[in-house]
mmCIF file of N, CA and C in Angstrom:
data_model
loop_
_atom_site.group_PDB
_atom_site.id
_atom_site.type_symbol
_atom_site.label_atom_id
_atom_site.label_comp_id
_atom_site.label_asym_id
_atom_site.label_seq_id
_atom_site.Cartn_x
_atom_site.Cartn_y
_atom_site.Cartn_z
ATOM 1 N N MET A 1 -3.729 7.012 -7.634
ATOM 2 C CA MET A 1 -3.530 5.745 -8.637
ATOM 3 C C MET A 1 -4.470 5.022 -8.649
ATOM 4 N N HIS A 2 -4.799 4.365 -7.519
ATOM 5 C CA HIS A 2 -5.700 3.325 -7.744
ATOM 6 C C HIS A 2 -7.166 3.788 -8.029
ATOM 7 N N GLN A 3 -7.456 5.469 -8.169
ATOM 8 C CA GLN A 3 -8.522 5.629 -8.926
ATOM 9 C C GLN A 3 -8.640 5.469 -10.206
ATOM 10 N N THR A 4 -7.443 6.077 -10.994
ATOM 11 C CA THR A 4 -6.976 6.076 -12.674
ATOM 12 C C THR A 4 -6.887 5.008 -12.949
ATOM 13 N N LEU A 5 -6.605 3.711 -12.095
ATOM 14 C CA LEU A 5 -6.264 2.529 -12.890
ATOM 15 C C LEU A 5 -7.704 1.430 -12.708
ATOM 16 N N ASP A 6 -8.539 1.873 -11.419
ATOM 17 C CA ASP A 6 -9.546 1.359 -11.701
ATOM 18 C C ASP A 6 -10.737 1.938 -12.915
ATOM 19 N N LEU A 7 -10.165 3.367 -13.255
ATOM 20 C CA LEU A 7 -11.122 4.025 -14.330
ATOM 21 C C LEU A 7 -10.720 3.264 -15.620
ATOM 22 N N LEU A 8 -9.247 3.024 -15.692
ATOM 23 C CA LEU A 8 -8.719 2.080 -17.229
ATOM 24 C C LEU A 8 -9.097 0.667 -16.877
ATOM 25 N N VAL A 9 -10.063 0.251 -15.605
ATOM 26 C CA VAL A 9 -10.611 -1.226 -16.241
ATOM 27 C C VAL A 9 -11.814 -1.564 -16.825
ATOM 28 N N ASP A 10 -12.460 0.192 -15.516
ATOM 29 C CA ASP A 10 -14.016 0.399 -16.263
ATOM 30 C C ASP A 10 -14.164 0.655 -17.664
ATOM 31 N N THR A 11 -13.202 0.938 -17.999
ATOM 32 C CA THR A 11 -13.530 1.486 -19.593
ATOM 33 C C THR A 11 -12.497 0.950 -20.744
ATOM 34 N N VAL A 12 -11.771 0.212 -20.180
ATOM 35 C CA VAL A 12 -11.362 -0.526 -21.503
ATOM 36 C C VAL A 12 -11.462 -2.191 -21.094
ATOM 37 N N GLY A 13 -11.505 -2.831 -19.948
ATOM 38 C CA GLY A 13 -11.617 -4.043 -19.977
ATOM 39 C C GLY A 13 -10.597 -4.266 -18.883
ATOM 40 N N GLU A 14 -11.066 -5.274 -18.206
ATOM 41 C CA GLU A 14 -9.808 -6.394 -17.537
ATOM 42 C C GLU A 14 -9.203 -6.818 -18.265
ATOM 43 N N GLY A 15 -7.502 -6.899 -18.279
ATOM 44 C CA GLY A 15 -6.550 -7.339 -18.535
ATOM 45 C C GLY A 15 -6.223 -6.533 -19.936
ATOM 46 N N ARG A 16 -6.489 -5.186 -19.863
ATOM 47 C CA ARG A 16 -6.234 -5.030 -21.320
ATOM 48 C C ARG A 16 -4.776 -3.887 -21.104
ATOM 49 N N LEU A 17 -4.054 -3.904 -19.772
ATOM 50 C CA LEU A 17 -3.164 -2.858 -19.483
ATOM 51 C C LEU A 17 -2.094 -4.866 -20.191
ATOM 52 N N LYS A 18 -1.066 -3.917 -20.798
ATOM 53 C CA LYS A 18 0.053 -4.658 -21.528
ATOM 54 C C LYS A 18 1.733 -4.357 -21.138
ATOM 55 N N LEU A 19 1.622 -3.561 -20.890
ATOM 56 C CA LEU A 19 2.963 -3.038 -20.698
ATOM 57 C C LEU A 19 2.817 -1.671 -19.237
ATOM 58 N N ILE A 20 3.975 -1.558 -18.497
ATOM 59 C CA ILE A 20 3.977 -0.239 -17.503
ATOM 60 C C ILE A 20 5.148 0.511 -17.972
ATOM 61 N N HIS A 21 5.032 1.966 -18.263
ATOM 62 C CA HIS A 21 6.615 2.278 -18.480
ATOM 63 C C HIS A 21 6.618 3.523 -17.334
ATOM 64 N N ALA A 22 7.342 3.283 -16.605
ATOM 65 C CA ALA A 22 7.537 3.841 -15.012
ATOM 66 C C ALA A 22 8.702 4.670 -15.130
ATOM 67 N N ASN A 23 8.785 5.780 -14.528
ATOM 68 C CA ASN A 23 9.617 6.866 -14.140
ATOM 69 C C ASN A 23 9.296 7.519 -12.830
ATOM 70 N N ASP A 24 9.833 8.342 -12.202
ATOM 71 C CA ASP A 24 9.028 9.587 -11.063
ATOM 72 C C ASP A 24 10.204 10.449 -11.927
ATOM 73 N N SER A 25 9.413 12.079 -11.566
ATOM 74 C CA SER A 25 9.414 13.085 -12.319
ATOM 75 C C SER A 25 10.663 14.097 -11.850
ATOM 76 N N LYS A 26 11.476 14.801 -13.118
ATOM 77 C CA LYS A 26 12.063 15.582 -12.232
ATOM 78 C C LYS A 26 11.633 17.006 -11.517
ATOM 79 N N ASP A 27 10.274 17.505 -12.675
ATOM 80 C CA ASP A 27 9.923 17.995 -12.717
ATOM 81 C C ASP A 27 8.140 18.241 -12.226
ATOM 82 N N VAL A 28 7.325 19.325 -11.510
ATOM 83 C CA VAL A 28 6.070 19.374 -11.508
ATOM 84 C C VAL A 28 5.048 18.990 -12.702
ATOM 85 N N THR A 29 3.587 18.380 -11.611
ATOM 86 C CA THR A 29 3.107 17.956 -13.174
ATOM 87 C C THR A 29 2.459 18.974 -13.662
ATOM 88 N N GLY A 30 2.346 19.266 -14.958
ATOM 89 C CA GLY A 30 2.349 20.508 -15.699
ATOM 90 C C GLY A 30 3.283 21.588 -15.963
ATOM 91 N N ALA A 31 4.209 21.107 -16.068
ATOM 92 C CA ALA A 31 5.805 21.553 -16.509
ATOM 93 C C ALA A 31 6.041 21.518 -17.881
ATOM 94 N N HIS A 32 5.401 20.538 -18.239
ATOM 95 C CA HIS A 32 5.447 20.054 -19.802
ATOM 96 C C HIS A 32 6.811 20.026 -20.133
ATOM 97 N N LYS A 33 7.403 19.281 -19.459
ATOM 98 C CA LYS A 33 8.952 18.771 -19.866
ATOM 99 C C LYS A 33 9.062 17.057 -19.087
ATOM 100 N N ASP A 34 9.554 16.029 -19.474
ATOM 101 C CA ASP A 34 10.089 14.836 -19.970
ATOM 102 C C ASP A 34 11.252 14.279 -18.759
ATOM 103 N N ARG A 35 11.472 15.119 -17.899
ATOM 104 C CA ARG A 35 12.439 14.453 -17.231
ATOM 105 C C ARG A 35 12.501 13.830 -15.760
ATOM 106 N N HIS A 36 13.444 12.886 -15.931
ATOM 107 C CA HIS A 36 13.021 11.535 -15.168
ATOM 108 C C HIS A 36 13.825 11.423 -14.243
ATOM 109 N N GLU A 37 13.221 10.938 -13.089
ATOM 110 C CA GLU A 37 14.312 11.284 -11.990
ATOM 111 C C GLU A 37 13.502 9.209 -11.275
ATOM 112 N N ASN A 38 14.551 8.753 -10.806
ATOM 113 C CA ASN A 38 14.599 7.750 -10.283
ATOM 114 C C ASN A 38 13.311 7.166 -8.969
ATOM 115 N N ILE A 39 12.973 6.162 -9.324
ATOM 116 C CA ILE A 39 11.786 5.902 -8.644
ATOM 117 C C ILE A 39 11.469 6.268 -6.834
ATOM 118 N N GLY A 40 10.610 7.108 -6.339
ATOM 119 C CA GLY A 40 10.771 7.749 -5.043
ATOM 120 C C GLY A 40 11.183 9.019 -4.902
ATOM 121 N N ALA A 41 12.041 9.403 -5.810
ATOM 122 C CA ALA A 41 13.113 10.692 -5.796
ATOM 123 C C ALA A 41 12.821 11.571 -6.262
ATOM 124 N N GLY A 42 11.380 11.861 -6.894
ATOM 125 C CA GLY A 42 11.062 13.005 -7.683
ATOM 126 C C GLY A 42 9.514 13.400 -7.069
ATOM 127 N N HIS A 43 9.111 14.067 -7.573
ATOM 128 C CA HIS A 43 7.720 14.547 -7.762
ATOM 129 C C HIS A 43 6.459 13.545 -7.303
ATOM 130 N N ILE A 44 7.020 12.436 -8.090
ATOM 131 C CA ILE A 44 5.668 11.866 -7.731
ATOM 132 C C ILE A 44 6.052 10.966 -6.435
ATOM 133 N N GLY A 45 7.165 10.674 -5.836
ATOM 134 C CA GLY A 45 7.245 10.317 -4.739
ATOM 135 C C GLY A 45 7.093 8.557 -4.723
ATOM 136 N N GLU A 46 7.450 7.887 -3.130
ATOM 137 C CA GLU A 46 6.617 6.118 -3.357
ATOM 138 C C GLU A 46 5.354 6.254 -3.141
ATOM 139 N N ASP A 47 4.491 7.043 -2.622
ATOM 140 C CA ASP A 47 3.099 6.473 -2.682
ATOM 141 C C ASP A 47 2.667 5.704 -3.414
ATOM 142 N N PRO A 48 2.295 6.361 -4.797
ATOM 143 C CA PRO A 48 1.972 6.209 -6.123
ATOM 144 C C PRO A 48 2.334 5.064 -6.587
ATOM 145 N N PHE A 49 3.568 4.615 -6.481
ATOM 146 C CA PHE A 49 4.333 3.711 -6.895
ATOM 147 C C PHE A 49 4.011 2.381 -6.357
ATOM 148 N N ARG A 50 3.699 2.725 -5.190
ATOM 149 C CA ARG A 50 3.526 1.769 -3.907
ATOM 150 C C ARG A 50 1.650 1.006 -4.535
ATOM 151 N N ALA A 51 1.181 2.097 -4.830
ATOM 152 C CA ALA A 51 -0.196 1.356 -4.977
ATOM 153 C C ALA A 51 -0.037 0.738 -6.328
ATOM 154 N N LEU A 52 0.532 1.686 -7.581
ATOM 155 C CA LEU A 52 0.622 1.035 -9.126
ATOM 156 C C LEU A 52 1.289 -0.279 -8.291
ATOM 157 N N MET A 53 2.013 -0.621 -7.886
ATOM 158 C CA MET A 53 2.427 -2.161 -7.533
ATOM 159 C C MET A 53 1.501 -3.207 -7.212
ATOM 160 N N ASN A 54 0.709 -2.528 -6.212
ATOM 161 C CA ASN A 54 -0.190 -3.399 -5.878
ATOM 162 C C ASN A 54 -1.882 -3.592 -6.064
ATOM 163 N N HIS A 55 -1.882 -2.524 -7.342
ATOM 164 C CA HIS A 55 -3.427 -2.713 -7.516
ATOM 165 C C HIS A 55 -3.473 -3.807 -8.577
ATOM 166 N N PRO A 56 -4.963 -5.046 -8.736
ATOM 167 C CA PRO A 56 -4.836 -5.844 -9.229
ATOM 168 C C PRO A 56 -4.687 -5.789 -10.829
ATOM 169 N N ALA A 57 -4.768 -4.842 -11.052
ATOM 170 C CA ALA A 57 -4.740 -4.670 -12.502
ATOM 171 C C ALA A 57 -3.367 -4.321 -13.444
ATOM 172 N N THR A 58 -2.081 -4.342 -12.604
ATOM 173 C CA THR A 58 -1.150 -4.362 -12.472
ATOM 174 C C THR A 58 -0.240 -6.050 -12.479
ATOM 175 N N ALA A 59 -1.259 -6.747 -11.772
ATOM 176 C CA ALA A 59 -0.520 -8.121 -11.359
ATOM 177 C C ALA A 59 -0.011 -9.059 -12.715
ATOM 178 N N GLY A 60 1.008 -9.060 -12.688
ATOM 179 C CA GLY A 60 2.016 -9.904 -14.430
ATOM 180 C C GLY A 60 2.329 -8.857 -15.082
ATOM 181 N N VAL A 61 2.210 -7.383 -15.316
ATOM 182 C CA VAL A 61 2.066 -7.004 -16.367
ATOM 183 C C VAL A 61 3.426 -6.626 -16.245
ATOM 184 N N PRO A 62 4.172 -6.718 -17.237
ATOM 185 C CA PRO A 62 5.657 -6.257 -17.316
ATOM 186 C C PRO A 62 6.078 -4.560 -17.418
ATOM 187 N N LEU A 63 7.042 -4.211 -16.064
ATOM 188 C CA LEU A 63 7.329 -3.077 -16.089
ATOM 189 C C LEU A 63 8.543 -2.463 -16.913
ATOM 190 N N VAL A 64 8.721 -1.400 -17.617
ATOM 191 C CA VAL A 64 10.064 -1.062 -18.070
ATOM 192 C C VAL A 64 9.964 0.039 -17.326
ATOM 193 N N ILE A 65 11.261 0.463 -16.695
ATOM 194 C CA ILE A 65 11.888 1.673 -16.075
ATOM 195 C C ILE A 65 12.224 2.256 -17.058
ATOM 196 N N GLU A 66 12.383 3.737 -16.707
ATOM 197 C CA GLU A 66 12.986 4.994 -17.941
ATOM 198 C C GLU A 66 14.126 5.631 -16.691
ATOM 199 N N THR A 67 14.866 5.453 -15.906
ATOM 200 C CA THR A 67 15.200 6.444 -14.833
ATOM 201 C C THR A 67 16.817 6.777 -15.343
ATOM 202 N N PRO A 68 17.615 7.286 -14.491
ATOM 203 C CA PRO A 68 18.918 7.594 -14.506
ATOM 204 C C PRO A 68 19.578 6.722 -14.108
ATOM 205 N N GLY A 69 20.838 6.961 -14.061
ATOM 206 C CA GLY A 69 21.917 5.870 -13.341
ATOM 207 C C GLY A 69 22.608 5.196 -13.780
ATOM 208 N N GLY A 70 22.042 4.533 -15.058
ATOM 209 C CA GLY A 70 22.796 3.539 -15.828
ATOM 210 C C GLY A 70 22.252 2.073 -14.803
ATOM 211 N N LYS A 71 23.040 1.214 -15.187
ATOM 212 C CA LYS A 71 22.658 -0.493 -14.737
ATOM 213 C C LYS A 71 22.379 -0.178 -12.937
ATOM 214 N N GLU A 72 23.262 0.725 -12.519
ATOM 215 C CA GLU A 72 23.320 0.616 -10.781
ATOM 216 C C GLU A 72 21.780 1.291 -10.398
ATOM 217 N N GLY A 73 21.669 2.480 -11.380
ATOM 218 C CA GLY A 73 20.792 3.185 -10.835
ATOM 219 C C GLY A 73 19.169 2.152 -11.291
ATOM 220 N N HIS A 74 19.360 1.532 -12.074
ATOM 221 C CA HIS A 74 18.023 0.687 -12.611
ATOM 222 C C HIS A 74 17.712 -0.650 -11.792
ATOM 223 N N SER A 75 19.262 -1.038 -11.377
ATOM 224 C CA SER A 75 18.679 -2.106 -10.231
ATOM 225 C C SER A 75 18.101 -1.646 -9.073
ATOM 226 N N ALA A 76 19.155 -0.874 -8.091
ATOM 227 C CA ALA A 76 18.223 0.142 -6.962
ATOM 228 C C ALA A 76 16.740 0.602 -7.369
ATOM 229 N N ASP A 77 16.220 1.086 -8.768
ATOM 230 C CA ASP A 77 14.790 1.161 -9.025
ATOM 231 C C ASP A 77 14.244 -0.169 -9.110
ATOM 232 N N VAL A 78 14.878 -1.262 -9.663
ATOM 233 C CA VAL A 78 13.748 -2.245 -9.523
ATOM 234 C C VAL A 78 13.773 -2.958 -8.011
ATOM 235 N N GLU A 79 14.743 -2.940 -7.209
ATOM 236 C CA GLU A 79 14.513 -3.445 -5.523
ATOM 237 C C GLU A 79 13.946 -2.302 -5.321
ATOM 238 N N ARG A 80 13.524 -1.080 -5.334
ATOM 239 C CA ARG A 80 12.777 -0.275 -4.428
ATOM 240 C C ARG A 80 11.473 -0.637 -5.060
ATOM 241 N N LEU A 81 11.350 -0.593 -6.300
ATOM 242 C CA LEU A 81 9.786 -1.270 -6.664
ATOM 243 C C LEU A 81 9.191 -2.583 -6.084
ATOM 244 N N LYS A 82 10.317 -3.353 -5.777
ATOM 245 C CA LYS A 82 10.062 -5.011 -5.458
ATOM 246 C C LYS A 82 9.269 -4.817 -3.923
ATOM 247 N N ARG A 83 10.233 -3.779 -3.192
ATOM 248 C CA ARG A 83 10.213 -3.226 -1.758
ATOM 249 C C ARG A 83 8.495 -2.672 -1.657
ATOM 250 N N LEU A 84 7.938 -1.591 -2.482
ATOM 251 C CA LEU A 84 7.408 -1.396 -2.564
ATOM 252 C C LEU A 84 5.781 -1.973 -2.873
ATOM 253 N N ARG A 85 6.205 -2.990 -3.770
ATOM 254 C CA ARG A 85 5.224 -4.006 -4.244
ATOM 255 C C ARG A 85 4.775 -4.823 -2.931
ATOM 256 N N ASP A 86 6.111 -5.156 -2.151
ATOM 257 C CA ASP A 86 5.578 -5.978 -0.592
ATOM 258 C C ASP A 86 5.256 -5.285 0.779
ATOM 259 N N SER A 87 5.193 -3.965 0.250
ATOM 260 C CA SER A 87 5.054 -3.538 1.533
ATOM 261 C C SER A 87 3.394 -2.649 1.560
#
């Protein structure tokens, strides 16, 4: 995650990231499916989200989550992302 975000900053410049769309994945990379899972509960896992939340390029950038579970699931995902940011 850090390498990807570093490459983004090197390519397009600092301050260009305006929105993060985040969800974990029920399917493995390359499955060509868009099936969302709650943050940390899918094939991506918590470590890349921890790196995402702690990279300087994402500071202050709005984050949209698109995960299952309705209001309760979204609340749990927001809390999980806050915990990952602070760890």
